[in-house]
mmCIF file of C-alpha atoms in Angstrom:
data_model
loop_
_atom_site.group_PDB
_atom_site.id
_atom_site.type_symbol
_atom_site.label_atom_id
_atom_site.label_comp_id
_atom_site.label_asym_id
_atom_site.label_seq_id
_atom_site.Cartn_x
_atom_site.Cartn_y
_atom_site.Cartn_z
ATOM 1 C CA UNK H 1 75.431 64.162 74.712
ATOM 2 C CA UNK H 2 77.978 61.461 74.463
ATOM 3 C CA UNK H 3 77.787 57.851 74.785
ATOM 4 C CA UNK H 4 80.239 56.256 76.965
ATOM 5 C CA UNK H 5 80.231 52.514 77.094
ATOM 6 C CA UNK H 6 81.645 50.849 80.186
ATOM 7 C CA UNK H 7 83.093 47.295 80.176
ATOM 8 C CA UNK H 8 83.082 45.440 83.606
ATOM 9 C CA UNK H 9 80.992 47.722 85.070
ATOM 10 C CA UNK H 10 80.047 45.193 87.675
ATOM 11 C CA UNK H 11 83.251 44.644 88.625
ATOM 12 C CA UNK H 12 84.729 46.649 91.828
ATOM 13 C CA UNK H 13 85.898 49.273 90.103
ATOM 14 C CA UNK H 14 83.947 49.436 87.484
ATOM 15 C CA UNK H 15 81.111 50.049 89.688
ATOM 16 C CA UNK H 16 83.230 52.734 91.264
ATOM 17 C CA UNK H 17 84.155 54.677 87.861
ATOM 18 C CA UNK H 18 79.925 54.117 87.017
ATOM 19 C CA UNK H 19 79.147 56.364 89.795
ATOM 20 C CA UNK H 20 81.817 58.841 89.363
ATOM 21 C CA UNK H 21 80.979 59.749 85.654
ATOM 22 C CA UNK H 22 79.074 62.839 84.999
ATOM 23 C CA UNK H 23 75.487 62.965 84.137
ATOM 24 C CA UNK H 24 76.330 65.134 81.126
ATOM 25 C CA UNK H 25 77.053 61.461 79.728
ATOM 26 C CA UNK H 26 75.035 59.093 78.025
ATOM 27 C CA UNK H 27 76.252 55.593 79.439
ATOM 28 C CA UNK H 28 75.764 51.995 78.507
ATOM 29 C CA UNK H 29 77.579 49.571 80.645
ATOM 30 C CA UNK H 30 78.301 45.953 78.870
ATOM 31 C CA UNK H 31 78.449 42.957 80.517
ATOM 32 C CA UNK H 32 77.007 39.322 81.225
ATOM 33 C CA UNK H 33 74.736 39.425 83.693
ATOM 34 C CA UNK H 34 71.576 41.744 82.862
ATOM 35 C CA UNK H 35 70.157 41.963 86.637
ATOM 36 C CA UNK H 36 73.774 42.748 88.045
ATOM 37 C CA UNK H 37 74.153 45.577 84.975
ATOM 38 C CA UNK H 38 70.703 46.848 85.927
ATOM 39 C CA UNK H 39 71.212 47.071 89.702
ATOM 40 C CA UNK H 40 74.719 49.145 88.845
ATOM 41 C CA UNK H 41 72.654 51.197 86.623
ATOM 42 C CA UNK H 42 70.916 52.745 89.297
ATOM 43 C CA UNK H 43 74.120 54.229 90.777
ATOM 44 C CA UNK H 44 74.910 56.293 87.439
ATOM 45 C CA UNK H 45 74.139 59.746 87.889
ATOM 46 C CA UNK H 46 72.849 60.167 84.154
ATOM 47 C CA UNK H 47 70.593 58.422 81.116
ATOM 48 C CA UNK H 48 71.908 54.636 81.159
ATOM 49 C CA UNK H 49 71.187 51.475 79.079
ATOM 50 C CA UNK H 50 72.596 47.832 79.370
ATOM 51 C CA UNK H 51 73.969 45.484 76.657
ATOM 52 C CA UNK H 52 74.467 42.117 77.305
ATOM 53 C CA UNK H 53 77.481 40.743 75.943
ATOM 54 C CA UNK H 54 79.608 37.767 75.976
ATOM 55 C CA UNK H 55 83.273 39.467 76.220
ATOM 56 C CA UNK H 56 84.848 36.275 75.123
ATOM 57 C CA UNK H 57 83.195 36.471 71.831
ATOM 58 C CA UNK H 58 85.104 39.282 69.506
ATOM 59 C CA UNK H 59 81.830 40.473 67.354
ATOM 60 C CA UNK H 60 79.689 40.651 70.760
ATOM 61 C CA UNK H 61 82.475 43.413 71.936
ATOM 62 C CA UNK H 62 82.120 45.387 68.427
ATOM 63 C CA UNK H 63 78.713 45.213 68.570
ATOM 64 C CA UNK H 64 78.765 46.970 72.046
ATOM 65 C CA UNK H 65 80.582 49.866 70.805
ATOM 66 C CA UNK H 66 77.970 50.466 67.686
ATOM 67 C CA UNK H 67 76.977 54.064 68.415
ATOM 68 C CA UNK H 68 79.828 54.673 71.163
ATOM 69 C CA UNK H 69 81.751 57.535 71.318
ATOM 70 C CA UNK H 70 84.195 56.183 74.136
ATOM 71 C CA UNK H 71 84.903 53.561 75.545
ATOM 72 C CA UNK H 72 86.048 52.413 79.507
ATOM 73 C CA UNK H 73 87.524 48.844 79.904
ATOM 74 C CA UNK H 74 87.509 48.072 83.830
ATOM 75 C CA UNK H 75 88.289 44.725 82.685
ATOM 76 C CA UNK H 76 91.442 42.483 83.760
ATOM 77 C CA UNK H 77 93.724 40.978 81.290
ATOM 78 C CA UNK H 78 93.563 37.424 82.425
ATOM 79 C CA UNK H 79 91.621 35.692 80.070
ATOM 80 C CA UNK H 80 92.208 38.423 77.060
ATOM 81 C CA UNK H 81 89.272 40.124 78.029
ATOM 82 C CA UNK H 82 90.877 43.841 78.242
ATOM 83 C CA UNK H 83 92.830 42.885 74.637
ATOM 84 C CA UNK H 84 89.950 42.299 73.144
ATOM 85 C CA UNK H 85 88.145 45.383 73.514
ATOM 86 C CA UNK H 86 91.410 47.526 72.702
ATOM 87 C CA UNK H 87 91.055 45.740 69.489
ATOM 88 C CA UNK H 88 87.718 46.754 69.128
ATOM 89 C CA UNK H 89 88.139 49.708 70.015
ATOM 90 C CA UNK H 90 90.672 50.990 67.723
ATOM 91 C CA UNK H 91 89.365 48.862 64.636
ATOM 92 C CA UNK H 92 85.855 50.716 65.388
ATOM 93 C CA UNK H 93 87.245 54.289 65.881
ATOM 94 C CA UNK H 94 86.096 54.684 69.421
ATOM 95 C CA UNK H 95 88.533 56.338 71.924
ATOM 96 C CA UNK H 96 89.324 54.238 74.780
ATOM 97 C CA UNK H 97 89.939 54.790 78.443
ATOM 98 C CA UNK H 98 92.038 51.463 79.800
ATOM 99 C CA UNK H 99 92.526 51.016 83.533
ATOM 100 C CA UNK H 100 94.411 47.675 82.796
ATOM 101 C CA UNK H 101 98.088 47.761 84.582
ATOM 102 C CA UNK H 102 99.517 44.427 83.579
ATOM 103 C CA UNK H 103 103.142 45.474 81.594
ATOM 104 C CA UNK H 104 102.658 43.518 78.680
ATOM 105 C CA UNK H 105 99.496 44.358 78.356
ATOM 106 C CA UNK H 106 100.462 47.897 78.088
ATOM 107 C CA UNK H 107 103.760 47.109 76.268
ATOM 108 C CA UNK H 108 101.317 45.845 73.181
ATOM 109 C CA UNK H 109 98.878 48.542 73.755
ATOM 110 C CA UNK H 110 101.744 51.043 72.939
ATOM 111 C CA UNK H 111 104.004 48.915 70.180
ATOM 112 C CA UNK H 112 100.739 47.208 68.805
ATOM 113 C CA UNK H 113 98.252 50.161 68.190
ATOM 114 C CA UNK H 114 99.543 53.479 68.336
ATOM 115 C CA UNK H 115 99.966 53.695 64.657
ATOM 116 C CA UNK H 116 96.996 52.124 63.945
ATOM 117 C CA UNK H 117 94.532 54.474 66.406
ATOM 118 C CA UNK H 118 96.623 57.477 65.029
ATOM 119 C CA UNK H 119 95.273 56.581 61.339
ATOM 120 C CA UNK H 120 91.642 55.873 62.555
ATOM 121 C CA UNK H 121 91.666 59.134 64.762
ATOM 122 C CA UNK H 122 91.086 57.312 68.041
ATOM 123 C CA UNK H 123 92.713 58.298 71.463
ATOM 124 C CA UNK H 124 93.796 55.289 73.728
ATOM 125 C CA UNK H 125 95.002 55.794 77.057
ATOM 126 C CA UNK H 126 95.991 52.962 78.983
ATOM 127 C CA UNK H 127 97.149 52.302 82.329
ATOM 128 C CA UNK H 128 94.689 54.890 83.884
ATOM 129 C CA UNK H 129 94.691 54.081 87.487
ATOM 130 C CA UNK H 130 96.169 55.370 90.698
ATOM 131 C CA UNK H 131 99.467 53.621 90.623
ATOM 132 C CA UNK H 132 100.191 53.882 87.100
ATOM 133 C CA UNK H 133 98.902 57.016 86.021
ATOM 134 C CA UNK H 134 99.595 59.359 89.138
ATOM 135 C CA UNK H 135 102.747 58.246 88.797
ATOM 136 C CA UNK H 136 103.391 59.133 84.946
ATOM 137 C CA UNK H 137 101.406 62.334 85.755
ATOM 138 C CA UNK H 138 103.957 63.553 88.853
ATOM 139 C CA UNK H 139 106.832 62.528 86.574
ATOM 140 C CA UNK H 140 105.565 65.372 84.003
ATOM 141 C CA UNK H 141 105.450 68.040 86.392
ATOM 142 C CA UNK H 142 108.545 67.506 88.515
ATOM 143 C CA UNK H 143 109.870 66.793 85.220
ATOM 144 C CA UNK H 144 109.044 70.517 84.555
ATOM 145 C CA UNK H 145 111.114 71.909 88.022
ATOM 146 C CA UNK H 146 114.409 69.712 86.352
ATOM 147 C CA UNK H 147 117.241 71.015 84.481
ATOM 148 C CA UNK H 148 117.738 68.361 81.689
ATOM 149 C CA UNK H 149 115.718 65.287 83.399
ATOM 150 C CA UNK H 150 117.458 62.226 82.596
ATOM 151 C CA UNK H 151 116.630 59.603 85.345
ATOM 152 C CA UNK H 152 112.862 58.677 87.025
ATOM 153 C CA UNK H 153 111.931 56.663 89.788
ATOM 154 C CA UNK H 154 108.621 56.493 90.719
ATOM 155 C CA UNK H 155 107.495 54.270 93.851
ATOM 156 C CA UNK H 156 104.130 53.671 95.457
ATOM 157 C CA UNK H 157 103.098 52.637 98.799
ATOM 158 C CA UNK H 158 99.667 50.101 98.548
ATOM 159 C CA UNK H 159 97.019 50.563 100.828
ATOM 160 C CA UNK H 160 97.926 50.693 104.050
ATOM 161 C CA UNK H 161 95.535 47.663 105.744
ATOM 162 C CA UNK H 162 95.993 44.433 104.088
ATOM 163 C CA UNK H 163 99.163 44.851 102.172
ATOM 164 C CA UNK H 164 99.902 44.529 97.841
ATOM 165 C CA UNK H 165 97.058 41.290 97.853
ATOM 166 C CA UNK H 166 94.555 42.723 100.454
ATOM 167 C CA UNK H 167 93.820 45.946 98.180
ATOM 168 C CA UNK H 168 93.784 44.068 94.845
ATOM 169 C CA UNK H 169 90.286 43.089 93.859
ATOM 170 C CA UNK H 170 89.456 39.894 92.242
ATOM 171 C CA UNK H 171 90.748 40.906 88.318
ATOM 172 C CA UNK H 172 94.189 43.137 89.688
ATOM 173 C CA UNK H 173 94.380 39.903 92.127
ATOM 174 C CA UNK H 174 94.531 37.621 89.230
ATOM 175 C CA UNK H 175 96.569 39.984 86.834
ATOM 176 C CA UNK H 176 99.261 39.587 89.807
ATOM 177 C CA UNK H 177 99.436 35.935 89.903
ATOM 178 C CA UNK H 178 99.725 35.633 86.048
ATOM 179 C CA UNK H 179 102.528 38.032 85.729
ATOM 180 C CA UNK H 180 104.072 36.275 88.633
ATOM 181 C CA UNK H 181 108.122 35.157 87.315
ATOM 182 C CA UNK H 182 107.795 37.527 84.234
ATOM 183 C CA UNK H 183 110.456 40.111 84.067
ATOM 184 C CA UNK H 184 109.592 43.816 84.185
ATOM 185 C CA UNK H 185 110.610 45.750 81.272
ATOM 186 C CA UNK H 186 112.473 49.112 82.713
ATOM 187 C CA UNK H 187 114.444 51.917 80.841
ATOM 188 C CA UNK H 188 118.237 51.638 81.452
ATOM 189 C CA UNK H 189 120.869 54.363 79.564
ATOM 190 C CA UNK H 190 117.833 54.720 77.012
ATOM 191 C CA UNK H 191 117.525 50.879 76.299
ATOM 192 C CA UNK H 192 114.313 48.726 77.124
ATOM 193 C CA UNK H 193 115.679 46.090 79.681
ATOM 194 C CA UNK H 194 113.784 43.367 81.833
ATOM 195 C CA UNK H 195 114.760 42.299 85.293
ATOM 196 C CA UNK H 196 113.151 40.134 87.838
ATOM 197 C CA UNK H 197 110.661 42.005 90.547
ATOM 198 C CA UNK H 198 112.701 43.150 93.450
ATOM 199 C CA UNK H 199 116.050 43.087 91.762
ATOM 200 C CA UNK H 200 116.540 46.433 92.450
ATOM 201 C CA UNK H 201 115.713 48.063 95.870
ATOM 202 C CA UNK H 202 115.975 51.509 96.323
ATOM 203 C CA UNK H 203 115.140 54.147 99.373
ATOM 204 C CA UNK H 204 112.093 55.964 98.131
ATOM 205 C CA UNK H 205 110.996 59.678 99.898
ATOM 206 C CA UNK H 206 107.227 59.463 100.267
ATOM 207 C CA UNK H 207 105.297 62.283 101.984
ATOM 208 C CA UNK H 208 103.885 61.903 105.459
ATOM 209 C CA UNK H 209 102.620 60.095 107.057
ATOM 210 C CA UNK H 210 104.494 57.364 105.125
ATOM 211 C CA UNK H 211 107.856 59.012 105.238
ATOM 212 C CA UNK H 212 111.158 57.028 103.684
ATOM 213 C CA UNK H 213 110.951 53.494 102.679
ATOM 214 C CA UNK H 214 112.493 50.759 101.642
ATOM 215 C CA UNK H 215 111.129 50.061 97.650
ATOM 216 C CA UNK H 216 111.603 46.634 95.120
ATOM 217 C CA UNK H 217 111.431 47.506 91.374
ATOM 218 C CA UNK H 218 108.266 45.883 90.128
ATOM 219 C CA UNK H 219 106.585 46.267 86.518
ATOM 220 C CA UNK H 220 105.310 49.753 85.774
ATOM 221 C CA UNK H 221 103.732 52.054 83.160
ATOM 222 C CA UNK H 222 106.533 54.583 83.584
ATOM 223 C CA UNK H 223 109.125 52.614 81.610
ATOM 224 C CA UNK H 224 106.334 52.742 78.365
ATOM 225 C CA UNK H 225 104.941 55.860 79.462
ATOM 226 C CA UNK H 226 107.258 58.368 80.311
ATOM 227 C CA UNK H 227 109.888 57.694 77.042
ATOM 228 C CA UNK H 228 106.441 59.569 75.021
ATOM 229 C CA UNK H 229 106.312 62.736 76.731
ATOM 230 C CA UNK H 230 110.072 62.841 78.317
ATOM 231 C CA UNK H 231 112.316 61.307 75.235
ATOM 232 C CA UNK H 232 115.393 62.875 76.712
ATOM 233 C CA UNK H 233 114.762 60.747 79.980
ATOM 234 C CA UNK H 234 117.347 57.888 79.703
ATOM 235 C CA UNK H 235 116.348 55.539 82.912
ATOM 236 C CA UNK H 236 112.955 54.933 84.029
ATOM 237 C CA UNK H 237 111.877 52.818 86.795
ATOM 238 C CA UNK H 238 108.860 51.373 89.095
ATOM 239 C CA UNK H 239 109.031 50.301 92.759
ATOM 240 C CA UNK H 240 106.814 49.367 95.590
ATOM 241 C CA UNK H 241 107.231 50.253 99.410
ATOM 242 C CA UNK H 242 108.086 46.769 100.884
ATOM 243 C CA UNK H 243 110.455 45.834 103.568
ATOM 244 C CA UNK H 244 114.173 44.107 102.974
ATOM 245 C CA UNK H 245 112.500 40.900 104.415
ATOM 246 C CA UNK H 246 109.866 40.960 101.596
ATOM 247 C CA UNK H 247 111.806 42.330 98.736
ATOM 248 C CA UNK H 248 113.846 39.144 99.200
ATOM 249 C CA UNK H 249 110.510 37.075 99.222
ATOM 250 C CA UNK H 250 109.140 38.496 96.459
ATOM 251 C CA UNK H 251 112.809 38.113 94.333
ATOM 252 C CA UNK H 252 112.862 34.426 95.639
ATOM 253 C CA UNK H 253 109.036 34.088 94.712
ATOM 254 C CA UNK H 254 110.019 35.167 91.076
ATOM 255 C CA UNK H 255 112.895 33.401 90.218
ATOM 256 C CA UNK H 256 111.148 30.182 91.206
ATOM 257 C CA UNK H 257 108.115 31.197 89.018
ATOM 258 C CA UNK H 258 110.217 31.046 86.069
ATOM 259 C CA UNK H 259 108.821 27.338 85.952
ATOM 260 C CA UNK H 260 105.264 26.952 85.201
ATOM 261 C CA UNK H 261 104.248 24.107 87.372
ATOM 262 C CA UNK H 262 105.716 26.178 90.420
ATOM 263 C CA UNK H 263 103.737 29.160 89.269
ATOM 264 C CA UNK H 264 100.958 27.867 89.127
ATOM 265 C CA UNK H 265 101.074 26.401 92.532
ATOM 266 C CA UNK H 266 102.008 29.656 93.842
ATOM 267 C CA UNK H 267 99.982 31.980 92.197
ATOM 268 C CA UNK H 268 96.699 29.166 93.379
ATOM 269 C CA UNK H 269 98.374 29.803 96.975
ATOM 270 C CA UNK H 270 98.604 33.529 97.040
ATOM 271 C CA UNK H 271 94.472 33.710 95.730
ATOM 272 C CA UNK H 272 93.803 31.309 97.993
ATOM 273 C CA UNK H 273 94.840 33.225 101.057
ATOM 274 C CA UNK H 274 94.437 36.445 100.197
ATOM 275 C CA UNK H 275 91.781 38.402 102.050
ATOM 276 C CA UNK H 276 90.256 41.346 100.847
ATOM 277 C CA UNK H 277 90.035 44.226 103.163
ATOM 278 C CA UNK H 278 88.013 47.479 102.885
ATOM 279 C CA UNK H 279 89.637 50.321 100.503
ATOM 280 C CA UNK H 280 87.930 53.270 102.733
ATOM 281 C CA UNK H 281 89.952 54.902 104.829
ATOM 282 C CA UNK H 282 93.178 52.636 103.955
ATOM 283 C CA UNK H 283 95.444 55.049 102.603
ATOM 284 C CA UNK H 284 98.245 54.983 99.553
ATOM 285 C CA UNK H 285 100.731 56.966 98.107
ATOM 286 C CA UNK H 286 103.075 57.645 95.077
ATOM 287 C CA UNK H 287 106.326 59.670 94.768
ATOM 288 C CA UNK H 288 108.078 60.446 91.298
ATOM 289 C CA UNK H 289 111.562 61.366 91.586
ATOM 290 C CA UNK H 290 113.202 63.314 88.783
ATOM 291 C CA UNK H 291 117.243 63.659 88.302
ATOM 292 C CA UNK H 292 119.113 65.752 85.507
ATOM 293 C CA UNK H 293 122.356 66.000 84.678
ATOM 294 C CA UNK H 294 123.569 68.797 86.629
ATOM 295 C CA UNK H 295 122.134 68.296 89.884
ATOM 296 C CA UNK H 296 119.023 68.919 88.971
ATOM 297 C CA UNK H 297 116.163 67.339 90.928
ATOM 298 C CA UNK H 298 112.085 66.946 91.836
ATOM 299 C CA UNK H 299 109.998 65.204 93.651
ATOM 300 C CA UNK H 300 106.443 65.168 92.803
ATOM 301 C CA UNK H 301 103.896 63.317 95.303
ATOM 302 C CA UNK H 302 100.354 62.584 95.690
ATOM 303 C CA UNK H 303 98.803 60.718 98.739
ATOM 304 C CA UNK H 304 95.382 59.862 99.497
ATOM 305 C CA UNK H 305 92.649 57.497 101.223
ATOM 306 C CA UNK H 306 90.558 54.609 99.368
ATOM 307 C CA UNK H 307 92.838 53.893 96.250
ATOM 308 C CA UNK H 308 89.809 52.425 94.013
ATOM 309 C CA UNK H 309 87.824 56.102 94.023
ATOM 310 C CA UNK H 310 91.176 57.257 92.932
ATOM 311 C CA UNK H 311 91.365 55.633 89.749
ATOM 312 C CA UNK H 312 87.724 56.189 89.356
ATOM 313 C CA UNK H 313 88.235 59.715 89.473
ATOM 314 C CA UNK H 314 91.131 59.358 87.309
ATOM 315 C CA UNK H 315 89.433 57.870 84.702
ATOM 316 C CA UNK H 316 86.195 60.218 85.168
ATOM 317 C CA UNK H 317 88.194 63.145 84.102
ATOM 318 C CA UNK H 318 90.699 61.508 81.582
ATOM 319 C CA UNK H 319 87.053 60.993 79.820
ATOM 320 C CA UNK H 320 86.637 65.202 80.196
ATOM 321 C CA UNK H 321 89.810 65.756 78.572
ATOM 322 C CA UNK H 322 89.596 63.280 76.113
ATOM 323 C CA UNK H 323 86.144 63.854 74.741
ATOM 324 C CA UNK H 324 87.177 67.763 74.799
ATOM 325 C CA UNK H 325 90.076 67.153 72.598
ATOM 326 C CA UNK H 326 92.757 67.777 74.346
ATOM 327 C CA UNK H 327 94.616 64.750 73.483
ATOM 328 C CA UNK H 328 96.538 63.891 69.934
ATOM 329 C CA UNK H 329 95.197 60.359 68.406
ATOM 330 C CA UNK H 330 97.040 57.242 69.362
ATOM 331 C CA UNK H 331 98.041 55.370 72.466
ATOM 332 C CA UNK H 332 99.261 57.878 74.660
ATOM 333 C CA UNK H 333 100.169 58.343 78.019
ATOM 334 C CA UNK H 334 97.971 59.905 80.771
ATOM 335 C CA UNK H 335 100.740 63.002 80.854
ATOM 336 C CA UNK H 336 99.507 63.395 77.512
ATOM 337 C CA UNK H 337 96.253 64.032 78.030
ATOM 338 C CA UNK H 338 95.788 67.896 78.568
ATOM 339 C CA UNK H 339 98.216 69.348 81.470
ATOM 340 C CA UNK H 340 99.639 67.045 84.212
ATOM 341 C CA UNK H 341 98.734 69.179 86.595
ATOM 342 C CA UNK H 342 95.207 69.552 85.217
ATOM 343 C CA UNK H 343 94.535 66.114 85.971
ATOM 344 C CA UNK H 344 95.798 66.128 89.093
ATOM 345 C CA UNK H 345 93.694 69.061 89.906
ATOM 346 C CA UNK H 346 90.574 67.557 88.907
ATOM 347 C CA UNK H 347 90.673 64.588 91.265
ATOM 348 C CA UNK H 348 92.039 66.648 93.849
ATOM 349 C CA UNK H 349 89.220 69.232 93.800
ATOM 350 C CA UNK H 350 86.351 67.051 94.988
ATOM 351 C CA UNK H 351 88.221 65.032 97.446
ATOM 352 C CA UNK H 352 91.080 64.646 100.003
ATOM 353 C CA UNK H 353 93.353 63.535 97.530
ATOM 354 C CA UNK H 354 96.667 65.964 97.381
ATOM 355 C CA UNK H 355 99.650 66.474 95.591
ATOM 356 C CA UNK H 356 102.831 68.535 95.016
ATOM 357 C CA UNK H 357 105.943 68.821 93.648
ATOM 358 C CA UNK H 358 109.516 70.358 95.078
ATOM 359 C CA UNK H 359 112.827 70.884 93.679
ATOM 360 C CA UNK H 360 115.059 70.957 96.919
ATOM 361 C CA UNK H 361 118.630 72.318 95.959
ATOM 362 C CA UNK H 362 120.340 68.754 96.951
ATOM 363 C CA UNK H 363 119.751 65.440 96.162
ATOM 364 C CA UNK H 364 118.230 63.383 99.001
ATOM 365 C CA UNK H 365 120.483 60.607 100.104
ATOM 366 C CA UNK H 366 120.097 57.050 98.230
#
């Protein structure tokens, strides 16, 4: 049986990934508190043990992954946290699941370590949640319906009750605020650029009940992601659904976060007024749209309801694929692991989650 360890399990969604995870597993979730671990415990659905840890301390991480097969951060990357167990990880040989979706935290995981898990054997796979890794994952198989694919643009639409800060949980909420006036790194005529969030808008085609909207190029996976499994892609880009009205907000908001001492006064602003809202029943999607060079085009989507069982379905069976081998060693992208449309089928199978792709004959208007 294999032994899956699971940092931040008491986290929201670690606690959600916890109860998702098969009991064909052998789980031992890591953390600070031992009565909070113990009360998660009692979620899993098979054999689970607790090690308490302090996650600021580097040997207390690789002495959580002695006897580990694989590993699950649910950690946020304020505070290095989520670094420090991909370290750990890879110097230990223990394939890792990440659900981390700050850029440059993915931007080292793929520069930094894919050499180095390649020589130890070890599969890491980063950015595995439900607006990073859907999105990579659609890209591969509307990918498949183009003719020479040479431009992506993949957008998401948040939860639909209490906006981009209302879904985020405590960690994603704080991962926002620190990358707040940090460029995003995009894919432009095959060359890594950065531009502000919200310097580029675009009109993006989600499926109903969303329809077309209005969408402000944010950081993504898909510009570190996609290059791996698509090298003959030459433009990449992320977006999320916002209005004109906040697009311009959110440009202003970053060009004056350029300074630190506004940053920090904003970011302290936005966590002080955000309120978190219930994820049931809110609903998200994600649309990848896929251009070649002779008119070519796809659009793969995926919609759904509560956007934290998502990801924690996401990473439930990216831990199936992993652990049965269908994944080369290094950091690779989700559309790497096994079949895109594998993946998608798995956490559509057990839940209201769907997805497709078309090819219509014409591009849609932009």
């Amino acid at each position: 049986m294999p032994t899956i360890a699971v940092f931040g399990a008491t986290g929201t969604l670690g606690r959600r990934v916890v109860a998702r995870l098969t009991s064909s597993l052998e789980l031992v979730l890591v953390g600070r508190d031992a009565a909070t671990l113990t009360e998660v415990a009692r979620t899993a659905q098979g054999p689970t043990s607790t090690r308490i840890v302090d996650l600021d301390v580097d040997g207390g991480i690789s002495g959580a992954l002695s006897g580990v097969d694989l590993a699950i951060s649910a950690l946020p990357v304020p505070g290095g946290a989520a670094g420090r167990v991909l370290e750990a990880a890879v110097a230990g040989a223990v394939h890792l699941i990440d659900t981390a979706d700050a850029q440059p935290h993915l931007q080292r995981a793929y520069d930094g370590f894919d050499s180095r898990a390649r020589d130890r054997g070890t599969v890491v796979v980063p950015g595995v949640g439900w607006r990073t890794a859907i999105g990579d994952l659609l890209t591969s198989v509307a990918a498949a319906r183009t003719d020479q694919p040479r431009q992506v643009h993949v957008a998401a639409v948040v939860p639909d009750r209490g906006g981009v800060l209302g879904a985020a949980s405590p960690g994603v909420l704080r991962g926002i605020t620190a990358s707040l006036g940090v460029p995003a790194t995009v894919l432009e005529r095959g060359q890594r650029i950065d531009e502000l969030p919200g310097e580029v808008r675009r009109l993006a085609w989600f499926p109903r009940p969303f329809g077309p909207h209005h969408a402000a190029g944010v950081p993504g996976l898909e510009a570190l992601s996609v290059p791996r499994h698509l090298p003959e892609v030459t433009t990449v880009r992320s977006y999320i659904a916002l209005s004109s009205a906040r697009a311009e907000l959110m440009q202003a908001i970053a060009n004056l976060s350029r300074r630190r001492a506004v940053r920090d006064r904003v970011a302290a602003g936005l966590e002080r007024r955000a309120r978190r809202v219930p994820t049931e029943g809110a609903r998200w999607a994600v649309v990848a749209e896929v251009a070649g060079d002779a008119d070519g085009y796809a659009r793969g989507w995926a919609n759904g309801s509560d956007h934290l069982d998502a990801s924690a379905r996401l990473v439930a069976a990216t831990v199936d694929a992993v652990l049965a081998g269908r994944a080369a060693p290094g950091v690779v992208a989700p559309a790497e692991v096994g079949a895109a449309g594998d993946l998608l089928d798995a956490i559509a199978a057990t839940s209201e989650i769907r997805w497709s792709v078309t090819d219509p004959r014409a591009r849609p208007p932009v």
